[in-house]
Amino acid sequence: MKKYQTFGARTKEESEWERQHKALARRAVAEGIVLLKNDGVLPLQPGKIALYGPGSRQTVKGGSGSGDVHERHSLTIEEGLRNAGFSFPTTLWMDRFSGKHNADVAAWKQKVEQAIKGYGPVRTMKMFDIIHENPMPYPACTPVLPDELTGETDTAIYVLSRQAGEGKDRRVEKGDYLLSDTETDSLRLLSRHYKKLILVLNCGGVIDLSVLDEVRIDAVLFIGQPGMEGGNALADILTGKVCPSGRLTDTWAMRYEEYPSANTFGHRNGDLENEAYSEESLVGYRWFYANGITPRFSFGYGLSYTSFAVKTDFVTDKEVVVTVTNTGKTSGREIVPLFISYHVRRDLAAFAKTKTLAPGECETLSIPYDLKQIASFDEDRGCFFLPDGEYALSTGGSFTLTDERVFPVRREKRTEKRSERVRKLLETLTDQDKIQLVTGGGYPIRAYNNVMGAAGRTCTTLLKKGIPNIVLADGPAGLNVVPEIAVRRSGLPGYPNGLPEDWRWGWLKKSEPLLKKLIGGGTRVYRYMTAWPSETVLAQSWDTALLEEVGQAVGKEMLEIGVSVWLAPGLNIHRNPLCGRNFEYYSEDPILSGKMAAAVTRGVQSQGGVGVSVKHFCCNNQEDNRAGVSANVSLKTLREIYLRAFEITIAEGKPWTVMSSYNRVNGRYVCNDMELLTGVLREEWGFGGLVMSDWNATDPASHVAAINAGNDLIMPGGAAVRKALLAGLKNGTLDRAALDRSAGRVLELIFKSETCKDF
Ligand code: BGC
């Protein structure tokens, strides 16, 4: 029996699949960029351009936290524009800002080193917790100074950047949700000096754009956090190589205060323990529509370089058929978001995107929809329904329901079939073994399947009993693993190039020369992964086929490096623009979110032997006190918005696993919630896979209750969790049948993984 196996490239050269995935990433960003304003300045001919703003050279590729990726190289906007043939008569602003950026990084490192002073080998994990809790804040902007202007071009681009991440929500403050005075003053100066001014928004999500009311800005593009190919993709759009077709997946309000949860969200009312979802189902555009508020940019908004006419051919209560004609002078694609309105309600029911249409060309699209997905939930009757009446379609046309349409909710306790191999294995396992199985494997340095830097693995101690481990890696912007490592003959890691960049802290950094001497050898393994655009950008393409392709590419990378479960996609709802992790989720709308996540899931899992973990189930819509807050939400709202996205993904994507969230829902920790994890997920939706906890989520909740509730795998695992489960078994609080069930599900997951196929 092999003691370990190692996947990954043995040479450092860029592989063919890397090149292909880079091209796909570039296409995905270009499809997801939204042109918000264009007063006739775009597209541009490549030539001399004045480039400013933090994101020009320090382009933010993604958010901070677990979803980071270690790609070979992320193109900056400066590089992308240069590749496309632009040149910069002055780089003085960028040079000065780079100097400040470097100084800020050095000061931050010093501050973190101070905080971890005194942490030795025994407290390494704690040391890394502190480092992760103190990510490098994106540097504050510096003003554009008169000597940084140039007379050699009449066109300037200003790239405004923001970065957010897990554990912390954004603030309605200057430099965050609001533009800083420096940014506004710089834009004012640039607008006075240059005939044409283009603003590029390199931030995770919505920001306040009242600057557009004060300063003449001729074009605005939202590129979000675009991953490693953002620079090239932006150039494709600016030059018209690609006609913009992206559309917003959120409502951009005139003022933050217009959002329904504006004053009560998270820190805003000082209550981080309880979050009342008082706006009920009127999240995002539903609220603006019902209250007659005109946003700055509405959900589904986006401009093009061409124009289209959409004609409805026929409508039924299941489908609309439309013909889209390109009526402009440039080839391009059109998105058709289909809203269905009834009285004051308006819901996205479906959407479609054309192929690239040449001027004058048309395409007929059939857009099917499932009325259950826009139905209301009746708490008293416990069913979904749509009242009788006339339903109008945003494309034109309508259909009538002559009677109320009822969609019952059914539950069924399913008996799970175990494979012969798993059944036999289970019979040989002791209680302790089963407890090992339902808790993650922690962070061992030697394991059968070991991918350095991956967030988790299943237990590594049962190899002799015929049970290998599998590796779980983040998500969702790519695969988050260490890109260069060596594996020694013993299976232990070697560090010929020194420690991975992320580990050069505290005692580890100090001992690096010694470590290099002691364990410097081994076979070199390279795992450079693609950094994809953030989920919001992907969703802005409104192109499920594209997301499926991205999923396929991720699945291929998983097979290349030996990861079995990708901790993605994330599909929490953008309930409020301040949520620190919105960039990792698709939209404020559950149908769009669910369809996107299902597409990515299908793509990954089509590769065979690899699966996803859709997260974070559910209502993980706030980052401040994410492991304590209770989302207090009515059953109606839960079903119409927050569960709906997951329900669609489970039905249309069939993910291998689901990750339960940190937060509580109506007072109960989700990872301990039998009703959600077993009642809804399994008995109602027929989910047959595995549920894992978010990392350490069961610490403030209960480890025992997690297993009882159907949270099969407690991550990342550890001795304390195992001790609590054993005690639970002894005192009768841990349901033995639940333990057996969960252990069985972990085994099924392991044995359907490609990395364990030959075991
Ligand atoms: C995040 C998850 C992530 C996990 C493992 C948690 O902090 O909430 O999204 O998958 O860490 O890195």
Short mmCIF file of N, CA and C and ligand atoms in Angstrom, two decimals, residues 65-67 166-167 443 453-456 472-476 480 566-568 570 581 584-585 613 615-616 620 623 626 659-662 692-696 715-716, ligand 1:
data_model
loop_
_atom_site.label_atom_id
_atom_site.label_comp_id
_atom_site.label_asym_id
_atom_site.label_seq_id
_atom_site.Cartn_x
_atom_site.Cartn_y
_atom_site.Cartn_z
N GLY A 65 -8.63 37.09 2.35
CA GLY A 65 -9.17 35.97 3.11
C GLY A 65 -8.97 34.64 2.43
N SER A 66 -9.80 33.68 2.82
CA SER A 66 -9.60 32.30 2.38
C SER A 66 -9.69 32.13 0.86
N GLY A 67 -10.39 33.04 0.21
CA GLY A 67 -10.59 32.88 -1.23
C GLY A 67 -9.45 33.40 -2.09
N GLU A 166 -13.25 38.48 4.27
CA GLU A 166 -14.03 37.85 5.33
C GLU A 166 -13.69 38.39 6.72
N GLY A 167 -14.66 38.28 7.60
CA GLY A 167 -14.44 38.68 8.99
C GLY A 167 -14.74 40.14 9.26
N TYR A 443 -4.13 19.74 10.37
CA TYR A 443 -3.08 20.17 9.43
C TYR A 443 -1.84 19.29 9.56
N GLY A 453 -1.15 24.06 1.74
CA GLY A 453 -1.88 25.32 1.65
C GLY A 453 -3.38 25.13 1.50
N ALA A 454 -3.82 23.89 1.22
CA ALA A 454 -5.26 23.65 1.09
C ALA A 454 -5.92 23.82 2.46
N ALA A 455 -7.16 24.28 2.47
CA ALA A 455 -7.82 24.63 3.74
C ALA A 455 -8.09 23.43 4.63
N GLY A 456 -8.30 22.26 4.03
CA GLY A 456 -8.64 21.14 4.90
C GLY A 456 -8.44 19.80 4.25
N LEU A 472 -9.45 19.27 0.62
CA LEU A 472 -10.49 20.27 0.35
C LEU A 472 -9.80 21.62 0.23
N ALA A 473 -10.04 22.34 -0.85
CA ALA A 473 -9.34 23.64 -1.00
C ALA A 473 -10.32 24.75 -1.38
N ASP A 474 -10.04 25.96 -0.89
CA ASP A 474 -10.85 27.13 -1.24
C ASP A 474 -10.63 27.47 -2.69
N GLY A 475 -11.40 28.21 -3.24
CA GLY A 475 -12.63 28.85 -3.43
C GLY A 475 -12.95 30.19 -2.81
N PRO A 476 -13.74 30.97 -3.63
CA PRO A 476 -14.28 30.65 -4.97
C PRO A 476 -13.56 31.31 -6.16
N ASN A 480 -6.96 27.76 -3.85
CA ASN A 480 -6.02 28.43 -2.96
C ASN A 480 -5.06 27.42 -2.34
N TRP A 566 -13.80 21.35 -3.90
CA TRP A 566 -13.53 22.79 -4.00
C TRP A 566 -14.53 23.51 -3.10
N LEU A 567 -14.04 24.32 -2.17
CA LEU A 567 -14.91 24.99 -1.21
C LEU A 567 -15.54 26.22 -1.87
N ALA A 568 -16.38 25.98 -2.81
CA ALA A 568 -17.02 26.99 -3.64
C ALA A 568 -18.10 26.26 -4.44
N GLY A 570 -19.74 30.23 -3.67
CA GLY A 570 -20.44 30.92 -2.58
C GLY A 570 -21.70 31.53 -3.16
N ARG A 581 -18.08 40.21 2.26
CA ARG A 581 -17.79 39.11 1.34
C ARG A 581 -18.68 39.11 0.10
N GLU A 584 -17.60 37.62 -3.13
CA GLU A 584 -17.52 36.16 -3.25
C GLU A 584 -18.87 35.53 -3.56
N TYR A 585 -19.88 36.37 -3.69
CA TYR A 585 -21.22 35.87 -4.00
C TYR A 585 -21.69 36.55 -5.28
N SER A 613 -18.33 22.34 -2.79
CA SER A 613 -19.06 22.54 -1.54
C SER A 613 -19.74 23.90 -1.64
N LYS A 615 -21.62 27.08 -0.55
CA LYS A 615 -21.54 27.69 0.77
C LYS A 615 -22.14 29.09 0.76
N HIS A 616 -22.47 29.72 1.83
CA HIS A 616 -22.49 29.19 3.19
C HIS A 616 -23.96 29.09 3.54
N ASN A 620 -25.60 33.76 5.66
CA ASN A 620 -24.30 34.29 6.08
C ASN A 620 -24.10 35.62 5.33
N GLU A 623 -20.46 39.93 7.96
CA GLU A 623 -19.15 39.42 8.37
C GLU A 623 -18.76 39.82 9.79
N ARG A 626 -19.59 37.24 12.49
CA ARG A 626 -20.27 36.24 11.65
C ARG A 626 -20.55 34.94 12.38
N MET A 659 -21.68 23.48 2.53
CA MET A 659 -21.03 23.96 3.75
C MET A 659 -22.05 24.77 4.57
N SER A 660 -22.24 24.36 5.81
CA SER A 660 -23.16 25.13 6.67
C SER A 660 -22.42 26.38 7.14
N SER A 661 -23.21 27.38 7.52
CA SER A 661 -22.60 28.70 7.79
C SER A 661 -22.30 28.90 9.28
N TYR A 662 -21.53 29.95 9.55
CA TYR A 662 -21.15 30.27 10.93
C TYR A 662 -22.33 30.75 11.78
N MET A 692 -20.73 19.79 5.45
CA MET A 692 -19.58 20.06 6.35
C MET A 692 -19.80 21.41 7.02
N SER A 693 -19.15 21.60 8.15
CA SER A 693 -19.26 22.88 8.85
C SER A 693 -18.29 23.87 8.22
N ASP A 694 -18.53 25.16 8.42
CA ASP A 694 -17.48 26.12 8.11
C ASP A 694 -16.40 25.94 9.19
N TRP A 695 -15.24 26.54 8.91
CA TRP A 695 -14.07 26.26 9.75
C TRP A 695 -14.23 26.75 11.19
N ASN A 696 -14.21 25.81 12.12
CA ASN A 696 -14.38 26.08 13.55
C ASN A 696 -15.76 26.60 13.92
N MET A 715 -15.23 20.68 10.47
CA MET A 715 -13.95 21.15 9.94
C MET A 715 -13.38 22.27 10.79
N PRO A 716 -12.05 22.44 10.88
CA PRO A 716 -11.04 21.58 10.26
C PRO A 716 -10.73 20.35 11.12
C1 BGC B 1 -14.58 30.64 5.30
C2 BGC B 1 -14.95 29.58 4.28
C3 BGC B 1 -13.71 28.84 3.86
C4 BGC B 1 -13.06 28.23 5.09
C5 BGC B 1 -11.82 27.43 4.78
C6 BGC B 1 -13.76 30.08 6.44
O1 BGC B 1 -13.21 31.12 7.19
O2 BGC B 1 -15.77 31.23 5.80
O3 BGC B 1 -15.57 30.18 3.17
O4 BGC B 1 -14.04 27.86 2.91
O5 BGC B 1 -12.70 29.28 5.97
O6 BGC B 1 -10.77 28.23 4.42
#
